[in-house]
Coordinates of C-alpha atoms and ligand atoms in Angstrom, one line a residue:
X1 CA 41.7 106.7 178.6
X2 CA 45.6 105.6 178.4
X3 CA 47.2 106.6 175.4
X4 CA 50.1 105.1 174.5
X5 CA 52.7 105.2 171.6
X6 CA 53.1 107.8 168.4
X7 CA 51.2 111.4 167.9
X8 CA 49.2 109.5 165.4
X9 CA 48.1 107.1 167.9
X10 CA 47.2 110.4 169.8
X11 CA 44.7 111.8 167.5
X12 CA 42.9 108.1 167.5
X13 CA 42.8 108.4 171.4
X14 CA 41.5 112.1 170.7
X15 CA 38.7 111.0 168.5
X16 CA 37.9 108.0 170.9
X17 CA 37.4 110.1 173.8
X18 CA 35.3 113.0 171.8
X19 CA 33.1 109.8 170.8
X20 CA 33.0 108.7 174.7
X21 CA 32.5 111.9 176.3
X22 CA 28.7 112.4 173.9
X23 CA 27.5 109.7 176.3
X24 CA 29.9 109.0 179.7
X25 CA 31.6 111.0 181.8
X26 CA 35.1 111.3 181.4
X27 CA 37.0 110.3 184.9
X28 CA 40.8 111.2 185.2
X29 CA 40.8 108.6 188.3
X30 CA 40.9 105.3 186.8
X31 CA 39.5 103.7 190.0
X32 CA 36.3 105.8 189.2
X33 CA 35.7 104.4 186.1
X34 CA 33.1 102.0 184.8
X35 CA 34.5 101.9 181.1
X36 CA 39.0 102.2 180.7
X37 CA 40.3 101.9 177.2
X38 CA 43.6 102.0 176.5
X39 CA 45.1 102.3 173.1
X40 CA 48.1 100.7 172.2
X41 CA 51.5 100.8 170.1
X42 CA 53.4 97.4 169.4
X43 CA 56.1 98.9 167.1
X44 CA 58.9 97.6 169.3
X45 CA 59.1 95.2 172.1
X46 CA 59.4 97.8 174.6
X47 CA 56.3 99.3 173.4
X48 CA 54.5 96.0 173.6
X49 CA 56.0 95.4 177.0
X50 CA 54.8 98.7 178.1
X51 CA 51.1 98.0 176.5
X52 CA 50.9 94.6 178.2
X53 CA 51.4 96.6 181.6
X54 CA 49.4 98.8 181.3
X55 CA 46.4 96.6 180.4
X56 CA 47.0 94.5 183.5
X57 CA 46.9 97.5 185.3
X58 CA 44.0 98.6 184.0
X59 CA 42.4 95.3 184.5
X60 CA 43.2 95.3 188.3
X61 CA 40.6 98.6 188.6
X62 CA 37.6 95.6 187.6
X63 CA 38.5 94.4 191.1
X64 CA 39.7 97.5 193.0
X65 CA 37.8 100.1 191.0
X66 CA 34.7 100.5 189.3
X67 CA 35.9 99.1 186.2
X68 CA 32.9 97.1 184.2
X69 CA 34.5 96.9 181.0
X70 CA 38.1 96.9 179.9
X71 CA 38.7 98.3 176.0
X72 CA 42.0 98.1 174.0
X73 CA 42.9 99.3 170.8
X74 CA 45.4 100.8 168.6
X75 CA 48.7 98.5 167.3
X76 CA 48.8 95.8 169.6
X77 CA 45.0 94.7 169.5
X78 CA 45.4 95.0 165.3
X79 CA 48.5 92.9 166.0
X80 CA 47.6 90.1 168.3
X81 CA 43.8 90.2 168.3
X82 CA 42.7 87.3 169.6
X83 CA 45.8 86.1 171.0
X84 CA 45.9 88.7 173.1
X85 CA 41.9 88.3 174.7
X86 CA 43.4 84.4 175.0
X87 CA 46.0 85.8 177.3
X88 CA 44.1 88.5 179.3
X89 CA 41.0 87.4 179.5
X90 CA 39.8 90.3 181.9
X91 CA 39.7 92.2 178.1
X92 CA 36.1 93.3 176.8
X93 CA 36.3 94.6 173.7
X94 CA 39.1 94.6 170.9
X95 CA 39.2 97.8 168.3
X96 CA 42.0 98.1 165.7
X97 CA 43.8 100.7 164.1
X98 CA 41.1 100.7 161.3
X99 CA 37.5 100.3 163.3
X100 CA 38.1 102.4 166.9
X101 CA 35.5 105.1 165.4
X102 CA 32.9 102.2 166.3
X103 CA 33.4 102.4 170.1
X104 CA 30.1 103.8 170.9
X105 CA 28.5 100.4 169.0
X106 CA 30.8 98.0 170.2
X107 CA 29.9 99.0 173.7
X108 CA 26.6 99.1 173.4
X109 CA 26.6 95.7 171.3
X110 CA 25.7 93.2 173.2
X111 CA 28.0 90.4 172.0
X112 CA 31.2 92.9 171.7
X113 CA 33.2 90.5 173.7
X114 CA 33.2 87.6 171.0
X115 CA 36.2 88.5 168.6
X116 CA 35.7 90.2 165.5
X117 CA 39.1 89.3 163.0
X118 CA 40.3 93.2 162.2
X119 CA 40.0 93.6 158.2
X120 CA 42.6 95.9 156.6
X121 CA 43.0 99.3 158.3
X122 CA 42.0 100.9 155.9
X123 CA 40.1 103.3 157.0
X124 CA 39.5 106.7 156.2
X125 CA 39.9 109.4 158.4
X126 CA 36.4 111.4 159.0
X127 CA 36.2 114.9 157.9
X128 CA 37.0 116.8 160.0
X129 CA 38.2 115.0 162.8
X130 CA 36.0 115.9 165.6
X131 CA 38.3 115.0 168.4
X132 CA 39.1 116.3 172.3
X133 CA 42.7 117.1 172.9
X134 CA 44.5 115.3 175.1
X135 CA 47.6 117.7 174.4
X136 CA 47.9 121.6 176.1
X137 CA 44.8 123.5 174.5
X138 CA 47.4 125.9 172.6
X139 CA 49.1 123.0 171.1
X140 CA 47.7 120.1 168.2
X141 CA 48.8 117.7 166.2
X142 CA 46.8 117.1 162.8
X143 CA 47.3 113.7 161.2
X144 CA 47.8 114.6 157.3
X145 CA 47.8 110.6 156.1
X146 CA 47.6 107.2 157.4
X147 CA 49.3 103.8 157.0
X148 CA 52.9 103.6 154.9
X149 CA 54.2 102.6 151.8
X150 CA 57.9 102.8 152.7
X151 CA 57.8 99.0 154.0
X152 CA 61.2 98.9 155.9
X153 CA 62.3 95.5 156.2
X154 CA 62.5 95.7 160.2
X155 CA 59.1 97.8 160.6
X156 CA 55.1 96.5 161.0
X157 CA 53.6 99.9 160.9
X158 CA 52.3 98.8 157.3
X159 CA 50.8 95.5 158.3
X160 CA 49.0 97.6 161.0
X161 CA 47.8 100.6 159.9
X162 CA 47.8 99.7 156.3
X163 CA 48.7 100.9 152.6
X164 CA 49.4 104.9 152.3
X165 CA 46.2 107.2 152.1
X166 CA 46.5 111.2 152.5
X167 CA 43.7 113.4 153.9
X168 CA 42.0 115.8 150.7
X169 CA 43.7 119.0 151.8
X170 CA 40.2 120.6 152.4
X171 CA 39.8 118.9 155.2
X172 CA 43.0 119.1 156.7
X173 CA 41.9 122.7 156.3
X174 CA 38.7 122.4 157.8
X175 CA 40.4 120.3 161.1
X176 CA 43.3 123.4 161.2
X177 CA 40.8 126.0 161.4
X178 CA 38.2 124.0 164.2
X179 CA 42.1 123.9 166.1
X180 CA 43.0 127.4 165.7
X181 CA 39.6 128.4 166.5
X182 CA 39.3 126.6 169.9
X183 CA 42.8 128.5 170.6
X184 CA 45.4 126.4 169.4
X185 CA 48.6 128.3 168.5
X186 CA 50.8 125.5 167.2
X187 CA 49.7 122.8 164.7
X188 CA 52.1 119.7 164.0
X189 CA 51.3 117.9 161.2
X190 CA 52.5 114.3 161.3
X191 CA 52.0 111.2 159.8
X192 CA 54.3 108.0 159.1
X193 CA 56.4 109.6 156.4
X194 CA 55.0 113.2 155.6
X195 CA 57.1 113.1 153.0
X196 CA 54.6 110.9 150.7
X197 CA 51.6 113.2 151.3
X198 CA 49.2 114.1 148.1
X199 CA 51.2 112.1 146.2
X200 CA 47.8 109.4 145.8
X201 CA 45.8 112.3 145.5
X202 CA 46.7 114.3 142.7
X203 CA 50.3 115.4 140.8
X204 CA 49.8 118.9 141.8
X205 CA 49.7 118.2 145.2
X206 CA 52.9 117.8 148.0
X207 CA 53.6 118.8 151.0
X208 CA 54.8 121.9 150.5
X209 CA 51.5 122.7 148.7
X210 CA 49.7 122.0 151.5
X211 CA 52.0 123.8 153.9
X212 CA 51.0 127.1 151.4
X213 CA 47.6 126.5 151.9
X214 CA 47.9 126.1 155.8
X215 CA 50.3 129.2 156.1
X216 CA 48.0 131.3 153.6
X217 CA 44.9 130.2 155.3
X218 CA 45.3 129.5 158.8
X219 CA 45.6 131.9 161.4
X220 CA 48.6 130.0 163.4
X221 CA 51.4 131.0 164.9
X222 CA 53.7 127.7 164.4
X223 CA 53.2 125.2 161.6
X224 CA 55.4 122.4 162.1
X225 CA 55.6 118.9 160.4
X226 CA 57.4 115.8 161.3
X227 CA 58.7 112.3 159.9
X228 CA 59.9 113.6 156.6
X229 CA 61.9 111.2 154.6
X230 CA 65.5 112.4 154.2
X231 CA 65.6 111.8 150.5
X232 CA 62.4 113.3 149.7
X233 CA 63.7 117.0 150.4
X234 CA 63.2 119.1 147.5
X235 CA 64.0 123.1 146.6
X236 CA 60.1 123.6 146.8
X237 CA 59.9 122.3 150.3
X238 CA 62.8 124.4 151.8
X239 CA 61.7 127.4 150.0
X240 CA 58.4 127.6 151.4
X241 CA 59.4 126.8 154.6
X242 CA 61.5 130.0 154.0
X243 CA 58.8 131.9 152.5
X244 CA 56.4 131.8 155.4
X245 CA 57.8 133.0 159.2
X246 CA 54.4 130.9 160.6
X247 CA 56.1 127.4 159.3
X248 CA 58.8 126.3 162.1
X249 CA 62.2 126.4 160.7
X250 CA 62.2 123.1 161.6
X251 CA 63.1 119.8 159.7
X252 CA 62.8 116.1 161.3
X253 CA 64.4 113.7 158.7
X254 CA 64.7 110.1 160.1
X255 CA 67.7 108.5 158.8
X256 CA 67.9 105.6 160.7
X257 CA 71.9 105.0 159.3
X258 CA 74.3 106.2 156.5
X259 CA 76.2 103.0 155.6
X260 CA 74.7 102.0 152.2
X261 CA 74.7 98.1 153.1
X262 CA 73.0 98.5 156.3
X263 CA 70.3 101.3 154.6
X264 CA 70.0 98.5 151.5
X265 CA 69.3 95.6 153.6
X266 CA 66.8 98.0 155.9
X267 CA 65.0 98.8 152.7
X268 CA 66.1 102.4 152.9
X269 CA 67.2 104.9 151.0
X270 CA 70.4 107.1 150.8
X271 CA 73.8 107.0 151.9
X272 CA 76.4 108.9 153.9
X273 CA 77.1 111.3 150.5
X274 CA 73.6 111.6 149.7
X275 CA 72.5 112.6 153.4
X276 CA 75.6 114.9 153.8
X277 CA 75.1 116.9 150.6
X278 CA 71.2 117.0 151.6
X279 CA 72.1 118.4 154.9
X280 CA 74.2 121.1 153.2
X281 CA 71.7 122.2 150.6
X282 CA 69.1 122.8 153.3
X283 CA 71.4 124.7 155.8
X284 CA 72.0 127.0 152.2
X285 CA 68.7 127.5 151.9
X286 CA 67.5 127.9 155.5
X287 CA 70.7 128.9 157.8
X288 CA 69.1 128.9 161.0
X289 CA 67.2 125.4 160.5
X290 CA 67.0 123.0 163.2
X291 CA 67.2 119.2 162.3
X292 CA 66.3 116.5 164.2
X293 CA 66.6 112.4 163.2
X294 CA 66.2 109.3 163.9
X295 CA 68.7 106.2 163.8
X296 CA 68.8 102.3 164.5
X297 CA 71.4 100.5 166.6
X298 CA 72.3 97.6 166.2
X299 CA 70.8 96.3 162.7
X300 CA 72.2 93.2 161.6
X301 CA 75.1 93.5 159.8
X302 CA 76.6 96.5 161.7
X303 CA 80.1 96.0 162.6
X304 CA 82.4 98.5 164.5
X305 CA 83.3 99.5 160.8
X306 CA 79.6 100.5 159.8
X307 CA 79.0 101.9 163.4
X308 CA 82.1 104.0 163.3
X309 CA 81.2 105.2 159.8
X310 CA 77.7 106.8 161.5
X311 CA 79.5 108.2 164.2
X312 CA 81.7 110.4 161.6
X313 CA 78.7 111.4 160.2
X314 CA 77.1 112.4 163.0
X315 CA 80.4 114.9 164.6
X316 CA 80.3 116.1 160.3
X317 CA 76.8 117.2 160.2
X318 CA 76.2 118.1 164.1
X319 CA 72.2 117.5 164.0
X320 CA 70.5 119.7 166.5
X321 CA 68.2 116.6 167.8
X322 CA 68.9 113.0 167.7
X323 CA 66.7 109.8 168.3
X324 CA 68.1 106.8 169.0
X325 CA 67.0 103.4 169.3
X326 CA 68.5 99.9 169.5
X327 CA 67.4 97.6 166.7
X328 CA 64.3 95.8 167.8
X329 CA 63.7 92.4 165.8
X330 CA 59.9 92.2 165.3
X331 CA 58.4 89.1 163.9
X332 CA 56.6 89.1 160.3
X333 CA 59.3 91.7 159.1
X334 CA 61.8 90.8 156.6
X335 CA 64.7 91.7 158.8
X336 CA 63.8 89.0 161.5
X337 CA 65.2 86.6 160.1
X338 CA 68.7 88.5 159.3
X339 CA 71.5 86.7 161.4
X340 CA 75.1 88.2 162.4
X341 CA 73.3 90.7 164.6
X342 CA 75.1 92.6 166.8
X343 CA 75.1 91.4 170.8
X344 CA 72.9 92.9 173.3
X345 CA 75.9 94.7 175.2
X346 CA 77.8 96.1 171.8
X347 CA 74.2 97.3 171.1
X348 CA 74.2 98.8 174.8
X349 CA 77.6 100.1 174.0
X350 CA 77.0 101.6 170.9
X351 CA 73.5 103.3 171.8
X352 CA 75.4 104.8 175.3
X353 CA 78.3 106.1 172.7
X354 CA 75.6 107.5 170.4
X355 CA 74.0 109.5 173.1
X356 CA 77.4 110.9 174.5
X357 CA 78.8 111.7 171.3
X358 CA 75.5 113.9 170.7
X359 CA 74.7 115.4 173.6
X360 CA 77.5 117.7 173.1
X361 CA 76.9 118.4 169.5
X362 CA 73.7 119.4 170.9
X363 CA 74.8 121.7 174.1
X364 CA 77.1 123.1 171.4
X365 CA 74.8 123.9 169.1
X366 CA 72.3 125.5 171.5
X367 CA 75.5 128.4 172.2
X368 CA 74.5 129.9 169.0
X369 CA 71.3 131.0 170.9
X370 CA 73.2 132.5 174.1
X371 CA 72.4 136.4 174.3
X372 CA 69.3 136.2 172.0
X373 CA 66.2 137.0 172.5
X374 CA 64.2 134.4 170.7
X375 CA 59.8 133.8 170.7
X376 CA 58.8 131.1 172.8
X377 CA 55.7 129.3 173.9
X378 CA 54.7 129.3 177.1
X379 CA 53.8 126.0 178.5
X380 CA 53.0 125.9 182.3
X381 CA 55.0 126.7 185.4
X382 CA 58.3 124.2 186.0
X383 CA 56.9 121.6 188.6
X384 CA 60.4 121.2 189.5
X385 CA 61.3 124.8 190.1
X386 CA 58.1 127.1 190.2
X387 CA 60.1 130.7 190.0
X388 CA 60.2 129.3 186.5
X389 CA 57.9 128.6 183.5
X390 CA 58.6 125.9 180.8
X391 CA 58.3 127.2 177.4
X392 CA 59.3 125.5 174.4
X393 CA 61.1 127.9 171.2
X394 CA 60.6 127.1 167.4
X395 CA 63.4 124.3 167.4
X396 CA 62.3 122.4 170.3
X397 CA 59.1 120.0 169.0
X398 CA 56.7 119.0 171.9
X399 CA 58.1 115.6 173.9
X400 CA 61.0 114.9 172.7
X401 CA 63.5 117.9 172.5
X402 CA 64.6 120.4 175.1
X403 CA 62.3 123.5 177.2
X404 CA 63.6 127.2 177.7
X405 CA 62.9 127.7 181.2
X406 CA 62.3 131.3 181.8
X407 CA 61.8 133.5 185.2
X408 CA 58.3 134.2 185.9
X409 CA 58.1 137.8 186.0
X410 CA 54.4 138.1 187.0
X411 CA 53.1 138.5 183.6
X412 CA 53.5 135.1 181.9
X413 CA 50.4 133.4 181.1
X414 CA 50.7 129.7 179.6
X415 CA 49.6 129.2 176.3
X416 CA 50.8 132.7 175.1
X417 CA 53.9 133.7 173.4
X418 CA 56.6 136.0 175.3
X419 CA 60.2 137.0 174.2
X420 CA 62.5 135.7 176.2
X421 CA 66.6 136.5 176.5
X422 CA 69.0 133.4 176.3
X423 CA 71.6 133.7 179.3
X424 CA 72.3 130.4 180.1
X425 CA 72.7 126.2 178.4
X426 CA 71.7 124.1 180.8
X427 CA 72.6 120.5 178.9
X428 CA 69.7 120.3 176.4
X429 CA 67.7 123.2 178.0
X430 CA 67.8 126.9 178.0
X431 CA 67.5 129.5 180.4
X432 CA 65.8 132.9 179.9
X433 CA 64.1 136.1 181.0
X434 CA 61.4 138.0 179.5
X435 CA 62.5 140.8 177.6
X436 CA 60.2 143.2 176.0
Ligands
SF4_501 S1 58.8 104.9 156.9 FE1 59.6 102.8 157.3 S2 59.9 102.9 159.6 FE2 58.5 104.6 159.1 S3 56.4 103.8 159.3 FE3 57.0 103.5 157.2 S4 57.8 101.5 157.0 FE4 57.8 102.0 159.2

């Protein structure tokens, strides 16, 4: 199995595999294998680029390997179906984003190589998901929704993984206790935008309401969520991440930009004011609170006016984390055909500048954690330097933020929790020792 793309994407893989492994042996050398599936993103070229390589890859092992039959799913297959077995023939079988649970038939079906046209995703995800983690066994994500009904002019997550549809909360209950059960410590839950959850389900029912539940119910040590729209924080939401010390004092609001033209025309929300004051309101609320986002590069329309404009806002508000990404014009999105886009090398410029400028908001933020003693998660021993152990602390999310490496004193164990004291800031890590 080759997973590629978002957590959610993950969890598919996860329940794919759990599916596989009732009936075939699961072989972590490709060149063993009889069956390879790889599931896909296509959000952004570079995604697609990297799917495409992979799958020819992959199809190379049906010559030097055991390969017999050659699966993709996920994004891309939903995307290009057909198209796609047209220009790689050496594919088998085709699943999309909203029929992968069928693997088991497909590959027993006897004409799963003629092309089945991918209705809606629409599908529902089955209660609970009985997967097999393909993260560290102290660590899950849980998907809380699928698809998105935020329909960004430059994004074709909708088209693919259809309208928005949360989880009933009892089973996202059910799922979090199977997790914490096998072991798992730390439960992310994630979806496209978080931020929309119960809202198809039921008045009463929110995010935060379901983040009570989990914390109330659950025996877990961290409770994070991610992809929470910035405009959609609300009192009730900070407070209980206040109320409850098992719910990561940790907030990931993708803004993608602040200038109000740019935002419009992305089909966003917000503005600089609106973001800044938002920002404020939570650090009032939850003073040690570390925020991650998101932002775009690049949109069309962004002149050095709209571009400086985000930079201010970024040295005002100092985010912990920051994703960046160059704008990627994908076809069937409303955006593609926008003109006065910016060149590739302003866009090369501008992302470099982006990541300078941050990097030492974030080494400058991390100080405030010199000479503490903070909780953090041990993850396995540092490839690069074994005296040490990666861990990861409550405001570092799996993948994409900085580790705490920490000396190994003879009695760390991965997967458990440890104290450890903050003497150094290594550029976006930290460095610690245990401390009792
Ligand atoms: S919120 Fe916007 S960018 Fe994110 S998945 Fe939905 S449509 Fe795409």
């Amino acid at each position: 199995m080759e997973s590629l793309g978002c957590n959610k994407n993950l969890i598919d893989s996860e329940m794919m595999l759990y599916l596989m492994k009732k009936e075939y042996e699961y072989m972590e050398d490709p060149r063993e294998a009889e069956i390879i599936i790889v599931n896909t993103c296509a959000f952004i070229d570079d995604a697609k680029e990297e799917a495409i390589d992979t799958i020819l890859t992959c199809a190379e092992y049906k010559t030097v390997g055991k390969c017999k039959k050659l699966v993709v799913a996920g994004c891309l297959s939903q995307r290009y179906g057909s198209k796609l077995k047209k220009e790689i023939p050496e594919i088998d079988i085709l699943l999309g984003t909203g029929d992968f649970t069928e693997i088991l038939e497909r590959l027993k079906n006897k004409h799963n190589n003629k092309f089945q046209l991918f209705g809606k995703p629409d599908y529902n995800y089955p209660s609970p998901g009985k997967r097999s983690l393909l993260t560290p066994s102290y660590s899950a994500y849980l998907k809380v929704a699928e698809g998105c009904n935020n329909h960004c002019s430059y994004c074709v997550i909708p088209q693919l993984r259809g309208a928005f549809r949360s989880r009933p909360p009892e089973t996202i209950l059910e799922e979090a206790e199977i997790l914490t059960g096998q072991g798992v410590k730390e439960i992310i839950l994630t979806a496209q935008d978080t931020s929309l959850y119960g809202n198809d389900l039921s008045d009463s029912l929110d995010l935060s309401r379901l983040l009570t539940m989990l914390a109330e119910t659950v025996n877990v040590d961290w409770l994070r969520f991610l992809y929470f729209y910035p405009t959609r924080i609300n009192d009730s939401l900070l407070e209980t991440m206040s109320k409850y010390s098992n719910i990561c004092k940790y907030l990931d609001i993708p803004i993608q930009h602040v200038n109000k033209d740019i935002l419009e025309s992305m089909g966003r929300q917000g503005d600089y004011e609106t973001f800044y004051r938002t920002i404020e309101k939570i650090r009032d609320i939850i003073p040690q609170i570390t925020l991650r986002t998101t932002l775009i590069v690049g949109y069309p329309g962004e002149t050095e006016k709209e571009f400086h404009e985000l930079m201010e806002f970024l040295k005002s508000t100092e985010f912990d984390w920051v994703g960046v990404f160059p704008y990627s014009p994908q076809e069937n999105t409303l955006a593609y055909k926008l003109d006065s886009r910016p060149d590739d090398r302003v866009v090369n410029n501008r992302f470099k500048k982006i990541l300078q400028v941050q990097s030492k908001i974030t080494q400058k933020n991390y100080l405030r954690w010199l000479n503490k003693t903070i909780r953090v998660l041990v993850e396995g021993r540092s490839e690069l330097n074994p005296e040490f152990y990666n861990c990861r602390a409550e405001n570092q999310a799996p993948e994409t933020d900085g580790i705490v490496y920490i000396k190994d004193n003879g009695a760390v164990q991965t997967g458990n929790f440890v104290n450890a004291k903050i003497y150094h800031v290594d550029g976006h890590d930290l460095m610690g020792e245990v401390s009792r």
